[in-house]
PDB file of C-alpha atoms in Angstrom:
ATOM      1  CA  UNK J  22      66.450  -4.984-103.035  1.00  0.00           C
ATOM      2  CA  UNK J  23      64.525  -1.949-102.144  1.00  0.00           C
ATOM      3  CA  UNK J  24      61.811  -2.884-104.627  1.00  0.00           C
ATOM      4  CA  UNK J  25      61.191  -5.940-103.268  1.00  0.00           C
ATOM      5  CA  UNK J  26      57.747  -6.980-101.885  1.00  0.00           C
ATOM      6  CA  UNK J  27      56.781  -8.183 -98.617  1.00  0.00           C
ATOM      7  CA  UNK J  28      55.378 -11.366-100.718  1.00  0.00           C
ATOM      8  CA  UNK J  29      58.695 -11.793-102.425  1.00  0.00           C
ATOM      9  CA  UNK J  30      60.464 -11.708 -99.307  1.00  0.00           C
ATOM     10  CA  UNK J  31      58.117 -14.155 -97.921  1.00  0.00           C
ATOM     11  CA  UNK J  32      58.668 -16.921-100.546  1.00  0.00           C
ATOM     12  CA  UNK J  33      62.183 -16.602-100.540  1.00  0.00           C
ATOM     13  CA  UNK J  34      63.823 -19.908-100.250  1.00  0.00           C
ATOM     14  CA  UNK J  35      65.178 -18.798 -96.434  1.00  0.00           C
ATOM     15  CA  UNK J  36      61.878 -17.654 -95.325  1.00  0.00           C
ATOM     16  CA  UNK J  37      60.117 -20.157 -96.694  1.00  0.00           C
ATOM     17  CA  UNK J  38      62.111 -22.508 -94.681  1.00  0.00           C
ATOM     18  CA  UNK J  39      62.128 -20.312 -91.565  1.00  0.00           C
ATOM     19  CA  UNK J  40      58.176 -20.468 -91.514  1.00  0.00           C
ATOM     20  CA  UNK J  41      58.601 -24.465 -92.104  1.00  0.00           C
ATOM     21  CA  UNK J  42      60.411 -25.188 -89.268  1.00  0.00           C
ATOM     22  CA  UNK J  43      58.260 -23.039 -86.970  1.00  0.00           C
ATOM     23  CA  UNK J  44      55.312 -24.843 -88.408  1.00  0.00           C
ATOM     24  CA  UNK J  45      57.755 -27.644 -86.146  1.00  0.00           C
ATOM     25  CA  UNK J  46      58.022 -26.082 -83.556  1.00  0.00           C
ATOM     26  CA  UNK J  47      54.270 -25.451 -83.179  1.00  0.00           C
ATOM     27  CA  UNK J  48      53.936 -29.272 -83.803  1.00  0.00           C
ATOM     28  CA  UNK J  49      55.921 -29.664 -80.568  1.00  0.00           C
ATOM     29  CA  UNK J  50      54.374 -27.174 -78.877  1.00  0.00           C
ATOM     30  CA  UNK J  51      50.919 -28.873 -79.353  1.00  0.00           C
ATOM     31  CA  UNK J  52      52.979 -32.161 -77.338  1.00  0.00           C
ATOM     32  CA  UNK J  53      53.897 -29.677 -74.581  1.00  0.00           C
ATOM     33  CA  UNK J  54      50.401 -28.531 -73.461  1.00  0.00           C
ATOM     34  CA  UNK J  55      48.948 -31.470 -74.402  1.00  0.00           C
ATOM     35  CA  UNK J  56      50.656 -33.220 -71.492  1.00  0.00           C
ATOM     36  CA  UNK J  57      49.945 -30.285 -69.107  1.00  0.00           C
ATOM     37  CA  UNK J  58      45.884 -30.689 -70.551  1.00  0.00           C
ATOM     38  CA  UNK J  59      46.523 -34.566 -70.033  1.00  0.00           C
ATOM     39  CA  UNK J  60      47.608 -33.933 -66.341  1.00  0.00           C
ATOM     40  CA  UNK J  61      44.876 -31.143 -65.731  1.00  0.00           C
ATOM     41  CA  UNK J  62      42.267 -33.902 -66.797  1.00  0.00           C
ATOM     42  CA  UNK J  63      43.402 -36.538 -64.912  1.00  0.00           C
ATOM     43  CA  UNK J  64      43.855 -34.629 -61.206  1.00  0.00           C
ATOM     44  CA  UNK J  65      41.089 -31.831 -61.899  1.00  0.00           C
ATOM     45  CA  UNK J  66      38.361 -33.926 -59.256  1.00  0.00           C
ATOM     46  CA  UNK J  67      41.535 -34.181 -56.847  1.00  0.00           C
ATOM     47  CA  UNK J  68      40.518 -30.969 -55.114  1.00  0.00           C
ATOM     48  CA  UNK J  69      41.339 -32.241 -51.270  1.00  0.00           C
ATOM     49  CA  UNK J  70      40.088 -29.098 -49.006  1.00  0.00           C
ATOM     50  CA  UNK J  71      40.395 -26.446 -51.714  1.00  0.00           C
ATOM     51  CA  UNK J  72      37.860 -25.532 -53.893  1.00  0.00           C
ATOM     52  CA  UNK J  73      36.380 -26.990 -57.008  1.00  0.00           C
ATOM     53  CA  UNK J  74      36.755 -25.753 -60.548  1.00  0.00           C
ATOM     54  CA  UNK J  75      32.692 -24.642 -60.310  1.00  0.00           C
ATOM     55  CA  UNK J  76      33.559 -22.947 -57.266  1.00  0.00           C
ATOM     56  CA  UNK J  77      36.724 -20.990 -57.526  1.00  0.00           C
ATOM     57  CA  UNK J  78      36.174 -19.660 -61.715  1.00  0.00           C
ATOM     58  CA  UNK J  79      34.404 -16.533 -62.404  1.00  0.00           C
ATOM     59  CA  UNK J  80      33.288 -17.078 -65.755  1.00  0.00           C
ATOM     60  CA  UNK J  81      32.778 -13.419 -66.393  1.00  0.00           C
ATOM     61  CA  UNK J  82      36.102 -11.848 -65.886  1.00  0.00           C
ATOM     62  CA  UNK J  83      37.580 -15.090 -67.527  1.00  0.00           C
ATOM     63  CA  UNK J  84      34.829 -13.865 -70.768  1.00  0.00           C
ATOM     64  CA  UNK J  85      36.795 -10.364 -70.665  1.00  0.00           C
ATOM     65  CA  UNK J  86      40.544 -12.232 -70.949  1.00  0.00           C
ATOM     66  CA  UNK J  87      38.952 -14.050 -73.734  1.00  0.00           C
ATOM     67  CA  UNK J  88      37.726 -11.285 -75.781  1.00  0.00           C
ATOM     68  CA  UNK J  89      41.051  -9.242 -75.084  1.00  0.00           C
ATOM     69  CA  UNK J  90      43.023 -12.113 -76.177  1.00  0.00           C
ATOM     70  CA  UNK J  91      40.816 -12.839 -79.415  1.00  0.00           C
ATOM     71  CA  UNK J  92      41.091  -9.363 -80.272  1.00  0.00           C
ATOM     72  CA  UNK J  93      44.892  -9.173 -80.254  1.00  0.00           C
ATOM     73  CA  UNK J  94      44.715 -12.022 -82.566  1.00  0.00           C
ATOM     74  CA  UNK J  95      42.709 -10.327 -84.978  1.00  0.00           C
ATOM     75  CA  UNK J  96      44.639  -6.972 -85.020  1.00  0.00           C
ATOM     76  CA  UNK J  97      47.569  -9.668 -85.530  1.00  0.00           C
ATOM     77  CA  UNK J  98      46.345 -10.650 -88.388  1.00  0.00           C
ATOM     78  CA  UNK J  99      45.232  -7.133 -89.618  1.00  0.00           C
ATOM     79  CA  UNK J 100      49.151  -6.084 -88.739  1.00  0.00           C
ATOM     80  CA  UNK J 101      50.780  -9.170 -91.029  1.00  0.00           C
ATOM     81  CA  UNK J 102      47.797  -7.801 -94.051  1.00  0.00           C
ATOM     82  CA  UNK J 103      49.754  -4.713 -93.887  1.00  0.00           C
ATOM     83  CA  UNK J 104      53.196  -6.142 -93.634  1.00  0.00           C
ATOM     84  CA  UNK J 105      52.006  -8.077 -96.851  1.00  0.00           C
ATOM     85  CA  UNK J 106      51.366  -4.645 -98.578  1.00  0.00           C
ATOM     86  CA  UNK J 107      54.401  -2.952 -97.460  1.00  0.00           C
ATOM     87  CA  UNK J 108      52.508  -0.535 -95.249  1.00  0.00           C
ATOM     88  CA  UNK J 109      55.653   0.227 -92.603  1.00  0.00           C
ATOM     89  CA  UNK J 110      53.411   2.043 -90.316  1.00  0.00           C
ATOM     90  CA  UNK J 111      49.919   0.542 -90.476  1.00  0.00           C
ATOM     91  CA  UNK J 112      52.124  -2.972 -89.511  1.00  0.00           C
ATOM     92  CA  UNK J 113      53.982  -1.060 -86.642  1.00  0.00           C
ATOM     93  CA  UNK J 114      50.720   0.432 -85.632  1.00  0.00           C
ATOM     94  CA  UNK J 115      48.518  -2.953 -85.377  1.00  0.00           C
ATOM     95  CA  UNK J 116      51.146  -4.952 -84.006  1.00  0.00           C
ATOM     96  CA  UNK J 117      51.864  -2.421 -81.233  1.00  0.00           C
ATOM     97  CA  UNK J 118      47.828  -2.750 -80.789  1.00  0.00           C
ATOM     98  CA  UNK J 119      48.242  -6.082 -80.530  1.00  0.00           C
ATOM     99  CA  UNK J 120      51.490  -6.141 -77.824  1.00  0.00           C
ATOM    100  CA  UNK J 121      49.060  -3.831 -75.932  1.00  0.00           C
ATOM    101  CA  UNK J 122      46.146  -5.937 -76.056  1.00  0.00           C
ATOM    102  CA  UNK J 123      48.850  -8.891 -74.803  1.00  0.00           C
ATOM    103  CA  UNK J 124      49.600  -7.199 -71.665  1.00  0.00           C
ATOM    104  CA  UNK J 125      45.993  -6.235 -70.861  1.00  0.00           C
ATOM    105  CA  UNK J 126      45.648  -9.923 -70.624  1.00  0.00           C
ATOM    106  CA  UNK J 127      48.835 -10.647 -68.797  1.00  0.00           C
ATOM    107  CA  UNK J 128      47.006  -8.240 -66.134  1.00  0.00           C
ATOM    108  CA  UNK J 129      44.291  -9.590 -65.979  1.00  0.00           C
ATOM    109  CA  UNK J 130      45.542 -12.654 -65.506  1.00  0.00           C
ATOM    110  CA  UNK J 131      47.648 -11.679 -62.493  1.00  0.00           C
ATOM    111  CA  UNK J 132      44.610 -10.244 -61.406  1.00  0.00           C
ATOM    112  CA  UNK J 133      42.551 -13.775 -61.751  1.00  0.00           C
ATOM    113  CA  UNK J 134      45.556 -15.689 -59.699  1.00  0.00           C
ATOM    114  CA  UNK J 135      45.525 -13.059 -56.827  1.00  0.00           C
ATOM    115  CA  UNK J 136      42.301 -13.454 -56.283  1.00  0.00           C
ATOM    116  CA  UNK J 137      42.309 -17.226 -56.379  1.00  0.00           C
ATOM    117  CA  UNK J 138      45.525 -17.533 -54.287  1.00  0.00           C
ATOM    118  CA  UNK J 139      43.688 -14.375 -51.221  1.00  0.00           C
ATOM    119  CA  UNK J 140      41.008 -16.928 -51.156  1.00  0.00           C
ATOM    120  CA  UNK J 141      43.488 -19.574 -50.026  1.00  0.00           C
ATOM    121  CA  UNK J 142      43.447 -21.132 -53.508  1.00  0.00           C
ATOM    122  CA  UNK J 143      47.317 -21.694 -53.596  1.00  0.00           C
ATOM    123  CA  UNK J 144      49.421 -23.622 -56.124  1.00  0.00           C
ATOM    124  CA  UNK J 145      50.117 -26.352 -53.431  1.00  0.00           C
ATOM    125  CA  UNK J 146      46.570 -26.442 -52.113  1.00  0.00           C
ATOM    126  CA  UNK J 147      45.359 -29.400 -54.592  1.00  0.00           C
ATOM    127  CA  UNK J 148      46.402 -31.586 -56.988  1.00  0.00           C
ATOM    128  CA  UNK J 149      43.826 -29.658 -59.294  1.00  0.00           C
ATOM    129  CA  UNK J 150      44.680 -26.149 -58.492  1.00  0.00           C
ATOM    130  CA  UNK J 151      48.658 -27.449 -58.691  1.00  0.00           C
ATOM    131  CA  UNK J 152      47.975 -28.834 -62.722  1.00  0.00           C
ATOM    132  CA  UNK J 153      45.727 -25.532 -63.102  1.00  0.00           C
ATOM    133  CA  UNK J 154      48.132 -22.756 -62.773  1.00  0.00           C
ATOM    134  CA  UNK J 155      50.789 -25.162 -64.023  1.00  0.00           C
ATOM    135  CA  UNK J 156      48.902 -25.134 -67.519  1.00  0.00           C
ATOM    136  CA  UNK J 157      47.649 -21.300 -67.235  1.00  0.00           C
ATOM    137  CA  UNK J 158      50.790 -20.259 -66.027  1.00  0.00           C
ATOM    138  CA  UNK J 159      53.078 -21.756 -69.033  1.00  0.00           C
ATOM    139  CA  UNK J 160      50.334 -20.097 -71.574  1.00  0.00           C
ATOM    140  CA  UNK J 161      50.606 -16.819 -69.584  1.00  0.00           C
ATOM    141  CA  UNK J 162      54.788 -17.736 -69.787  1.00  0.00           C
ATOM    142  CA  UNK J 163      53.796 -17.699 -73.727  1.00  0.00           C
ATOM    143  CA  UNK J 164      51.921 -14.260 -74.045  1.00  0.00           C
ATOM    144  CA  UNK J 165      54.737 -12.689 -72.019  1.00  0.00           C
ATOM    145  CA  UNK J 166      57.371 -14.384 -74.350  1.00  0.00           C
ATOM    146  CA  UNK J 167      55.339 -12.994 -77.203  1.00  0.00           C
ATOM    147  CA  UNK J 168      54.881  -9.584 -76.328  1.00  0.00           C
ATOM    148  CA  UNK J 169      59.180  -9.281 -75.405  1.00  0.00           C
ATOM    149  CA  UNK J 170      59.497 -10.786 -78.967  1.00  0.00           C
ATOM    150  CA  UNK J 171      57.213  -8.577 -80.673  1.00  0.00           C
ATOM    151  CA  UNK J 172      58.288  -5.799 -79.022  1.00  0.00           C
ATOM    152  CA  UNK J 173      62.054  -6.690 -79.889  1.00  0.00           C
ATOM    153  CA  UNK J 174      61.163  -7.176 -83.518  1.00  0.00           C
ATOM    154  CA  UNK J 175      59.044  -3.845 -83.541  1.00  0.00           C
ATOM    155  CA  UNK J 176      62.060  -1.966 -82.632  1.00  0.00           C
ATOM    156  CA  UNK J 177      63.603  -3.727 -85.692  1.00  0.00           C
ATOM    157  CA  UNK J 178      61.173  -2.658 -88.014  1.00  0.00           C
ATOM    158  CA  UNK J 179      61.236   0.749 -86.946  1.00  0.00           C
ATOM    159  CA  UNK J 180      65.272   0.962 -87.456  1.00  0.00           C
ATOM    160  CA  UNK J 181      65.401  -1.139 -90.679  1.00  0.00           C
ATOM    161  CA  UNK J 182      61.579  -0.944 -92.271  1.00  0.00           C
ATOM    162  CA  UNK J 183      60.180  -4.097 -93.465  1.00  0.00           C
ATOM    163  CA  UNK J 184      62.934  -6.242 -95.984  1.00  0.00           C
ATOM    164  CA  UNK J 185      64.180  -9.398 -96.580  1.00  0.00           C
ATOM    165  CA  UNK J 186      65.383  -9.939 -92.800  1.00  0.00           C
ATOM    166  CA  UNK J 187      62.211  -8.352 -90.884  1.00  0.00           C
ATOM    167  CA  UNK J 188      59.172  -9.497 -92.862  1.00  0.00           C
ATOM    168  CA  UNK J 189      59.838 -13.029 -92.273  1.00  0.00           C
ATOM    169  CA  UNK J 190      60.360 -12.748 -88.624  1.00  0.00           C
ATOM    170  CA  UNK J 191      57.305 -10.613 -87.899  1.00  0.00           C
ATOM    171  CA  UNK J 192      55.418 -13.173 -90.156  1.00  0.00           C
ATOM    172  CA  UNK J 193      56.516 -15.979 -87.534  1.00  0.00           C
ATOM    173  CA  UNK J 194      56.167 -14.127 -84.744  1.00  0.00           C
ATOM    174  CA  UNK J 195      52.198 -13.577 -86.144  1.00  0.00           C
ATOM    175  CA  UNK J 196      51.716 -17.471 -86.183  1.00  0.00           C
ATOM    176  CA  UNK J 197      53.410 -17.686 -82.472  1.00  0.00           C
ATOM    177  CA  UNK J 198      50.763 -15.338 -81.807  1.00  0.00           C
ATOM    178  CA  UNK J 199      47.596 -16.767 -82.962  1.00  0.00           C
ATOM    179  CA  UNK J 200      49.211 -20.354 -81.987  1.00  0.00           C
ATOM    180  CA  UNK J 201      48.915 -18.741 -78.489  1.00  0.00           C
ATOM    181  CA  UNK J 202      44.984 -17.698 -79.215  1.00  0.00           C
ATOM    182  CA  UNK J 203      44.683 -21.216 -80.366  1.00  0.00           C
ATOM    183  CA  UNK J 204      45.956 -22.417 -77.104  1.00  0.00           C
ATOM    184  CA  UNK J 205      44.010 -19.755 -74.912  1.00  0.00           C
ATOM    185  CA  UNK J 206      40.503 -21.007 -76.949  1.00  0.00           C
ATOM    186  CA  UNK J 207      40.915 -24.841 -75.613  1.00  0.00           C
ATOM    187  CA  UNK J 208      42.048 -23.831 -71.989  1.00  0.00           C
ATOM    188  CA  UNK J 209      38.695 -21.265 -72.227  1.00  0.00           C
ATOM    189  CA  UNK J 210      36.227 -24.639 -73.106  1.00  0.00           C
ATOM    190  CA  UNK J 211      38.225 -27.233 -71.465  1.00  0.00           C
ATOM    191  CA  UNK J 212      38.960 -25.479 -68.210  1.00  0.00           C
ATOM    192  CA  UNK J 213      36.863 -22.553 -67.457  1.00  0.00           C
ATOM    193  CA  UNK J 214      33.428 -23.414 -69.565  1.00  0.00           C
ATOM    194  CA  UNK J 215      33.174 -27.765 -68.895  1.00  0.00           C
ATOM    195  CA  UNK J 216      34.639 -26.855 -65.099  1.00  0.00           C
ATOM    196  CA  UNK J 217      31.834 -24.550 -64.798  1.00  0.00           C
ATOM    197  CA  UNK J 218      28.977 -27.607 -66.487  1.00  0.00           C
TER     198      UNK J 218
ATOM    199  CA  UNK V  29      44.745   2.246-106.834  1.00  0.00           C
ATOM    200  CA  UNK V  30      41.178   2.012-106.614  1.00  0.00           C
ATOM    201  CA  UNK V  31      41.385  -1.720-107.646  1.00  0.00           C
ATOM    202  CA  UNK V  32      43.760  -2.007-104.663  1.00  0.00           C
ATOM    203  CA  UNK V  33      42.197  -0.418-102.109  1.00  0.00           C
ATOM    204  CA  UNK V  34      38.820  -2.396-103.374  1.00  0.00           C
ATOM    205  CA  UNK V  35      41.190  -5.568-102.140  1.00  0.00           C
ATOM    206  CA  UNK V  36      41.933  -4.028 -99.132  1.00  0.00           C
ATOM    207  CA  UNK V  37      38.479  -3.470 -97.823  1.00  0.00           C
ATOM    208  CA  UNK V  38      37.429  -6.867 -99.145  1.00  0.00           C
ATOM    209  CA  UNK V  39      40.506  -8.737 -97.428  1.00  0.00           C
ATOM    210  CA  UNK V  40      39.704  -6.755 -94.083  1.00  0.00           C
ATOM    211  CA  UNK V  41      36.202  -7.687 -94.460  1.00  0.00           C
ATOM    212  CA  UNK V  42      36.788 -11.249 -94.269  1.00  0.00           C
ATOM    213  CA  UNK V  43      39.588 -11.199 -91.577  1.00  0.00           C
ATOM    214  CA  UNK V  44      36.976  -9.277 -89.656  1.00  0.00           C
ATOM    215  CA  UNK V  45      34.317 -11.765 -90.515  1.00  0.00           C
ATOM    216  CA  UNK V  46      36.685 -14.583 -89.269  1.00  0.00           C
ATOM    217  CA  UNK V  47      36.920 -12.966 -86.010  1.00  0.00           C
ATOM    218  CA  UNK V  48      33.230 -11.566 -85.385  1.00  0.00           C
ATOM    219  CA  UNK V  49      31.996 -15.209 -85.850  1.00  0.00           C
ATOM    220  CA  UNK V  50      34.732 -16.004 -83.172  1.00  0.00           C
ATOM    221  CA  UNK V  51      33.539 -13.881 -80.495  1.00  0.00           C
ATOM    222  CA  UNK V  52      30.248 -15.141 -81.244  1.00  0.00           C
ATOM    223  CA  UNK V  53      30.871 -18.655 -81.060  1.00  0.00           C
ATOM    224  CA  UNK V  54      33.227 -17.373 -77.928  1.00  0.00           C
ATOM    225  CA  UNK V  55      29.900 -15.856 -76.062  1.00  0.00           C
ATOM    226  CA  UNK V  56      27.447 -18.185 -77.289  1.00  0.00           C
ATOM    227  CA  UNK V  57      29.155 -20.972 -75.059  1.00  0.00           C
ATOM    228  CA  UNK V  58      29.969 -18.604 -72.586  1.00  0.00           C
ATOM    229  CA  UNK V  59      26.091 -18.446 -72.377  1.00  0.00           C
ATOM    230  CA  UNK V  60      24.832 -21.305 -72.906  1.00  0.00           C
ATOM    231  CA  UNK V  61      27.304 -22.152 -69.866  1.00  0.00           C
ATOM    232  CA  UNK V  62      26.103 -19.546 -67.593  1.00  0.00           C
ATOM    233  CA  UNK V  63      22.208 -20.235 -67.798  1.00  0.00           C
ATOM    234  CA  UNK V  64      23.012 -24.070 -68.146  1.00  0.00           C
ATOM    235  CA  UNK V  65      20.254 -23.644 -70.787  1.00  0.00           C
ATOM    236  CA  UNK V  66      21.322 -27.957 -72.326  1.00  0.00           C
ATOM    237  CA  UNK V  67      21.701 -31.302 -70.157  1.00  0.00           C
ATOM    238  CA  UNK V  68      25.888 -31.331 -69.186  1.00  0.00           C
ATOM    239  CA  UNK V  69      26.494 -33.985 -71.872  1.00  0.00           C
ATOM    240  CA  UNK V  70      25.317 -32.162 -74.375  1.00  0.00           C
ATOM    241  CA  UNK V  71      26.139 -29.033 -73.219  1.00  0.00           C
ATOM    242  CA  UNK V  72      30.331 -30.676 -73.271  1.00  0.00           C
ATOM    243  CA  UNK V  73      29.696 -32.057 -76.796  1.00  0.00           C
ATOM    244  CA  UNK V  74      28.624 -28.511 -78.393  1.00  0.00           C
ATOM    245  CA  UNK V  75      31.031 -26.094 -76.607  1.00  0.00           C
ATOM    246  CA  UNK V  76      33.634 -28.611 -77.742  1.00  0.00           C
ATOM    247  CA  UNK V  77      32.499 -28.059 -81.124  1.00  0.00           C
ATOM    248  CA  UNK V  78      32.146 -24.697 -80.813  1.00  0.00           C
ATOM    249  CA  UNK V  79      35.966 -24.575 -79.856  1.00  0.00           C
ATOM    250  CA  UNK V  80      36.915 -26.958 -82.860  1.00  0.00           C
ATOM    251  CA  UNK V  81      35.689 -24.454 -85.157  1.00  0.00           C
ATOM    252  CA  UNK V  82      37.473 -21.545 -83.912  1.00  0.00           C
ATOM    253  CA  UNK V  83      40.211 -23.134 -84.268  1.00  0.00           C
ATOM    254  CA  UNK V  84      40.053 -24.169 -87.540  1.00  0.00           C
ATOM    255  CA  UNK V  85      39.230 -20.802 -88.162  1.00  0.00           C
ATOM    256  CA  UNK V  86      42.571 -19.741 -86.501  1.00  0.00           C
ATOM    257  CA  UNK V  87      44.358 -22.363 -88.447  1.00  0.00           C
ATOM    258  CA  UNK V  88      43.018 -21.824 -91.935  1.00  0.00           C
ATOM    259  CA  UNK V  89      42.445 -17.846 -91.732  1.00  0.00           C
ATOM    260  CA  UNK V  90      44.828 -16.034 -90.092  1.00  0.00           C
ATOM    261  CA  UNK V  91      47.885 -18.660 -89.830  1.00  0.00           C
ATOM    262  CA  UNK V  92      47.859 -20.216 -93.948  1.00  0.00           C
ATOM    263  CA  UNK V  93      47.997 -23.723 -92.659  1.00  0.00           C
ATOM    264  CA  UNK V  94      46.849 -24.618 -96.328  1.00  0.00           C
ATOM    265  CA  UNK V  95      49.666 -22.430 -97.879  1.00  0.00           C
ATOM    266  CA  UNK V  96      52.056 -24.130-100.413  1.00  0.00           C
ATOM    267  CA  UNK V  97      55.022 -26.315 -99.275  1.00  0.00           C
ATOM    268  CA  UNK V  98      52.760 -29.663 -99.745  1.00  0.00           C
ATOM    269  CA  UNK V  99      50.851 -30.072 -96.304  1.00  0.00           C
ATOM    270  CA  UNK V 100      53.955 -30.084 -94.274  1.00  0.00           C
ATOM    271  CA  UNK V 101      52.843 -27.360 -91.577  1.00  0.00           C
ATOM    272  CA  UNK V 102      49.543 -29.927 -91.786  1.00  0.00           C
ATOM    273  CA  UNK V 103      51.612 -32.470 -91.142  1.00  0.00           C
ATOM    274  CA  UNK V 104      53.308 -30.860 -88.354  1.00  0.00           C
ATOM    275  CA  UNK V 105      50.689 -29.666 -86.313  1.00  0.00           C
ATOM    276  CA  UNK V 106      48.861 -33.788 -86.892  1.00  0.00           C
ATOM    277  CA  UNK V 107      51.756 -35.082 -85.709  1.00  0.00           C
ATOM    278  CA  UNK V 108      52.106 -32.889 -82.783  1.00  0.00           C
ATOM    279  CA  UNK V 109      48.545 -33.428 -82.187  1.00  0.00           C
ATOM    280  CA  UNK V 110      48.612 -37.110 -82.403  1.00  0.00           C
ATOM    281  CA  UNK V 111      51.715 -37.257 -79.826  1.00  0.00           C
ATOM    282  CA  UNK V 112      49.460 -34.926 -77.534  1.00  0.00           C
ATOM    283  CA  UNK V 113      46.401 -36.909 -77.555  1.00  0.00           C
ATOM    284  CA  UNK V 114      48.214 -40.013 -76.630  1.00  0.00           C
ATOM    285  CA  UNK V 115      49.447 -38.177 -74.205  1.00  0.00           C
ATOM    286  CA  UNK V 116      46.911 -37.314 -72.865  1.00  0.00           C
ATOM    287  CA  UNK V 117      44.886 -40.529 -72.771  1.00  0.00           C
ATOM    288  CA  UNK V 118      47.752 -42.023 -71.029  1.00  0.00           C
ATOM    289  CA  UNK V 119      48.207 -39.533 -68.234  1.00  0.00           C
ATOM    290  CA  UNK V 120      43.983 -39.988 -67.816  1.00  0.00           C
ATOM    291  CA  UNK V 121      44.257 -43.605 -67.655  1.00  0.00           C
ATOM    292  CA  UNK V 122      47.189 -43.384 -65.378  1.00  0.00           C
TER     293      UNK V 122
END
């Protein structure tokens, strides 16, 4: 059992299975914010006597989230290289990079919203600003969830190393991840860059 | 162990590649947004395309959508996409 690798534990019958029906999941996952993007598109010019999507969005700050948020994706991906290769430590070390990088953008976006909401910007000001932190606020719900998961399995991989029960889960956890980038890139173009055109 | 760490580099190499031409592609629209340097219909069509290929670098780099198994995480992630989209025309025709 020992001598098993990381690859072989991956394409074991369970895993492979595991990873399948998370591939599911993220299938209805796509339905879920696509209805919140459907509902942000059709009330986003509903702004009553708040402020517009040109006014209220500092594209700068929102340029910082973005980078944080690809970054964690990539050291993601760097961690689940090493989990591939066995490398205990390196995987520990770039998924804990990654966690980190997860909560830097949690900040900042609790940052963003306390801005928006000491400039009167409230959830219950518009229709727009209701379907706007309705759909950032379940995709900040997701990075949270992530980086409790992570962190959770982390602790795992410390106690047990990487075997036939953790190197499956951390691989799933990597696509939850990057599922979450994949998320984060169409809210940055469809929200923040075309509400700014 | 040469030969492997020879892999290693190369594999990092292109996981880094994937992501440097992300944050490109990430800042180039973030500019051309700022300046406002295309007419807005334009401007939509190529930062929507710009977006589009990030993710299918997400997709087919980092998260093995092609990997074995026949196309079923394909097929997963079309359907879901299909469902969304219909959502979403609905709810803007609404």
């Amino acid at each position: 059992m020992e001598t098993m690798s990381t690859q072989m534990h991956l394409n074991h019958k369970q895993a492979q299975m595991n990873i399948l029906a998370f591939w599911f999941l993220i299938g209805a996952e796509v339905v879920v914010f696509g209805c919140l993007f459907g509902i942000y598109l059709a009330v986003k010019s509903l702004t009553g006597q708040g402020p517009t999507p040109n006014e209220l969005f500092k594209l700068n700050e929102i340029m910082l989230s973005t980078v944080v948020l690809l970054t964690s994706s990539f050291t993601c991906a760097i961690a689940v290289y090493f989990l591939n290769l066995s490398k205990k430590l390196l995987t520990l070390l770039f998924f804990l990079i990654t966690i980190l990088l997860g909560l830097a953008f949690i900040g900042l976006e609790i940052r963003e919203f306390t801005l928006y909401v000491e400039e009167g910007a409230k959830i219950s000001t518009s229709a727009f600003l209701g379907a706007f932190y309705l759909l950032l606020g379940t995709h900040g719900f997701h990075v949270l969830f992530g980086v409790i998961w992570i962190s959770l399995l982390l602790v795992q991989l410390w106690l047990k190393g990487i075997n036939q029960e953790t190197a499956p889960k951390l691989f799933i956890a990597s696509l939850y991840w990057h599922f979450i980038d994949v998320i984060w890139v169409i809210i940055f173009t469809i929200v923040y860059l075309i509400g700014k055109v | 162990m040469k030969r492997l760490s020879k892999h290693t580099n190369k594999e990092i190499h292109k996981l880094f590649l994937s992501f440097l031409l992300m944050i490109l592609l990430t800042a180039l629209a973030f500019f051309l947004v700022l300046y406002q340097l295309i007419s807005p219909p334009f401007l939509i069509v190529l930062i929507t395309f710009f977006a589009l290929i990030q993710i299918v670098i997400q997709l087919d780099r980092f998260m093995d959508i092609r990997e074995k198994e026949g196309g079923y995480r394909l097929t997963s992630l079309i359907g879901g996409s299909f469902v969304a989209l219909l959502a979403i025309v609905f709810l803007i025709l609404l």
